Amino acid sequence: LAANAVPRPFQVAPATTATTARGAATYGDTTATLTATVTRTSSGQPVPQGGTVTFTFGGTTYTAKTDAQGVATATAPLP
């Protein structure tokens, strides 16, 4: 009997947290800017560029990618 290969353990990414999340718009604007700064809980360092952030605003979900500083920005239409 041939021995079955044991699969390598999978890697779990460190937990992250949004340290700052905000939305901004000025009266009369047609859109709101949604921004989050995301850091690793373990080190406080920004997450790698390209991480996906999901915002829920007005019942609609928007996604954005983090930049090199861990900042993700999305634009949402205002009613």
PDB file of C-alpha atoms in Angstrom:
ATOM      1  CA  LEU A   1       0.000   0.000   0.000  1.00  0.00           C
ATOM      2  CA  ALA A   2       1.226   3.453  -0.879  1.00  0.00           C
ATOM      3  CA  ALA A   3       1.163   6.028   1.846  1.00  0.00           C
ATOM      4  CA  ASN A   4      -1.158   8.936   1.286  1.00  0.00           C
ATOM      5  CA  ALA A   5       0.492  12.337   1.234  1.00  0.00           C
ATOM      6  CA  VAL A   6      -0.500  14.518   4.143  1.00  0.00           C
ATOM      7  CA  PRO A   7      -1.637  17.936   2.914  1.00  0.00           C
ATOM      8  CA  ARG A   8       0.357  20.888   4.179  1.00  0.00           C
ATOM      9  CA  PRO A   9      -1.358  22.962   6.845  1.00  0.00           C
ATOM     10  CA  PHE A  10      -3.064  26.049   5.502  1.00  0.00           C
ATOM     11  CA  GLN A  11      -2.015  29.546   6.501  1.00  0.00           C
ATOM     12  CA  VAL A  12      -4.394  31.805   8.402  1.00  0.00           C
ATOM     13  CA  ALA A  13      -3.907  35.509   7.849  1.00  0.00           C
ATOM     14  CA  PRO A  14      -3.612  37.598  11.017  1.00  0.00           C
ATOM     15  CA  ALA A  15      -6.816  39.286  12.092  1.00  0.00           C
ATOM     16  CA  THR A  16      -7.382  42.820  10.915  1.00  0.00           C
ATOM     17  CA  THR A  17      -9.426  45.683  12.200  1.00  0.00           C
ATOM     18  CA  ALA A  18     -10.674  48.960  10.779  1.00  0.00           C
ATOM     19  CA  THR A  19      -9.041  51.514  13.032  1.00  0.00           C
ATOM     20  CA  THR A  20     -10.745  54.437  11.334  1.00  0.00           C
ATOM     21  CA  ALA A  21     -13.884  54.395   9.236  1.00  0.00           C
ATOM     22  CA  ARG A  22     -15.799  57.431   8.086  1.00  0.00           C
ATOM     23  CA  GLY A  23     -18.058  58.843   5.444  1.00  0.00           C
ATOM     24  CA  ALA A  24     -17.961  62.396   4.149  1.00  0.00           C
ATOM     25  CA  ALA A  25     -20.220  64.548   2.006  1.00  0.00           C
ATOM     26  CA  THR A  26     -21.073  68.218   1.752  1.00  0.00           C
ATOM     27  CA  TYR A  27     -24.603  69.563   1.403  1.00  0.00           C
ATOM     28  CA  GLY A  28     -25.555  69.407  -2.256  1.00  0.00           C
ATOM     29  CA  ASP A  29     -23.093  66.613  -3.119  1.00  0.00           C
ATOM     30  CA  THR A  30     -24.398  63.717  -5.186  1.00  0.00           C
ATOM     31  CA  THR A  31     -21.936  61.206  -3.690  1.00  0.00           C
ATOM     32  CA  ALA A  32     -20.424  60.316  -0.303  1.00  0.00           C
ATOM     33  CA  THR A  33     -16.824  59.212   0.134  1.00  0.00           C
ATOM     34  CA  LEU A  34     -16.452  56.125   2.360  1.00  0.00           C
ATOM     35  CA  THR A  35     -12.989  55.602   3.840  1.00  0.00           C
ATOM     36  CA  ALA A  36     -11.473  52.967   6.139  1.00  0.00           C
ATOM     37  CA  THR A  37      -7.939  52.569   7.446  1.00  0.00           C
ATOM     38  CA  VAL A  38      -7.211  48.892   8.067  1.00  0.00           C
ATOM     39  CA  THR A  39      -4.362  47.583  10.234  1.00  0.00           C
ATOM     40  CA  ARG A  40      -3.220  44.209  11.506  1.00  0.00           C
ATOM     41  CA  THR A  41      -4.418  43.580  15.046  1.00  0.00           C
ATOM     42  CA  SER A  42      -1.195  41.791  15.922  1.00  0.00           C
ATOM     43  CA  SER A  43       1.226  44.548  14.909  1.00  0.00           C
ATOM     44  CA  GLY A  44      -0.756  47.718  14.214  1.00  0.00           C
ATOM     45  CA  GLN A  45       0.841  47.831  10.753  1.00  0.00           C
ATOM     46  CA  PRO A  46      -1.250  48.503   7.619  1.00  0.00           C
ATOM     47  CA  VAL A  47      -2.577  45.470   5.785  1.00  0.00           C
ATOM     48  CA  PRO A  48      -0.883  44.697   2.460  1.00  0.00           C
ATOM     49  CA  GLN A  49      -1.935  46.713  -0.565  1.00  0.00           C
ATOM     50  CA  GLY A  50      -4.849  45.172  -2.456  1.00  0.00           C
ATOM     51  CA  GLY A  51      -6.847  43.904   0.549  1.00  0.00           C
ATOM     52  CA  THR A  52     -10.612  44.011   0.039  1.00  0.00           C
ATOM     53  CA  VAL A  53     -12.770  46.209   2.282  1.00  0.00           C
ATOM     54  CA  THR A  54     -16.564  46.040   2.249  1.00  0.00           C
ATOM     55  CA  PHE A  55     -18.695  49.046   3.183  1.00  0.00           C
ATOM     56  CA  THR A  56     -22.460  48.933   3.719  1.00  0.00           C
ATOM     57  CA  PHE A  57     -24.100  52.312   3.227  1.00  0.00           C
ATOM     58  CA  GLY A  58     -27.807  52.944   2.781  1.00  0.00           C
ATOM     59  CA  GLY A  59     -28.430  49.200   2.481  1.00  0.00           C
ATOM     60  CA  THR A  60     -26.019  48.841  -0.450  1.00  0.00           C
ATOM     61  CA  THR A  61     -22.628  47.126  -0.320  1.00  0.00           C
ATOM     62  CA  TYR A  62     -19.545  48.791  -1.823  1.00  0.00           C
ATOM     63  CA  THR A  63     -16.055  47.290  -2.055  1.00  0.00           C
ATOM     64  CA  ALA A  64     -12.658  48.924  -2.260  1.00  0.00           C
ATOM     65  CA  LYS A  65      -9.022  47.801  -2.211  1.00  0.00           C
ATOM     66  CA  THR A  66      -6.477  48.990   0.349  1.00  0.00           C
ATOM     67  CA  ASP A  67      -3.515  51.078  -0.728  1.00  0.00           C
ATOM     68  CA  ALA A  68       0.038  50.798   0.652  1.00  0.00           C
ATOM     69  CA  GLN A  69      -1.034  52.628   3.840  1.00  0.00           C
ATOM     70  CA  GLY A  70      -4.016  50.317   4.442  1.00  0.00           C
ATOM     71  CA  VAL A  71      -6.549  52.940   3.325  1.00  0.00           C
ATOM     72  CA  ALA A  72      -9.562  51.892   1.237  1.00  0.00           C
ATOM     73  CA  THR A  73     -11.938  54.413  -0.344  1.00  0.00           C
ATOM     74  CA  ALA A  74     -15.258  53.933  -2.113  1.00  0.00           C
ATOM     75  CA  THR A  75     -17.817  56.364  -3.491  1.00  0.00           C
ATOM     76  CA  ALA A  76     -21.543  55.919  -2.879  1.00  0.00           C
ATOM     77  CA  PRO A  77     -24.352  57.853  -4.559  1.00  0.00           C
ATOM     78  CA  LEU A  78     -26.556  59.979  -2.320  1.00  0.00           C
ATOM     79  CA  PRO A  79     -30.337  60.026  -2.741  1.00  0.00           C
TER      80      PRO A  79
END
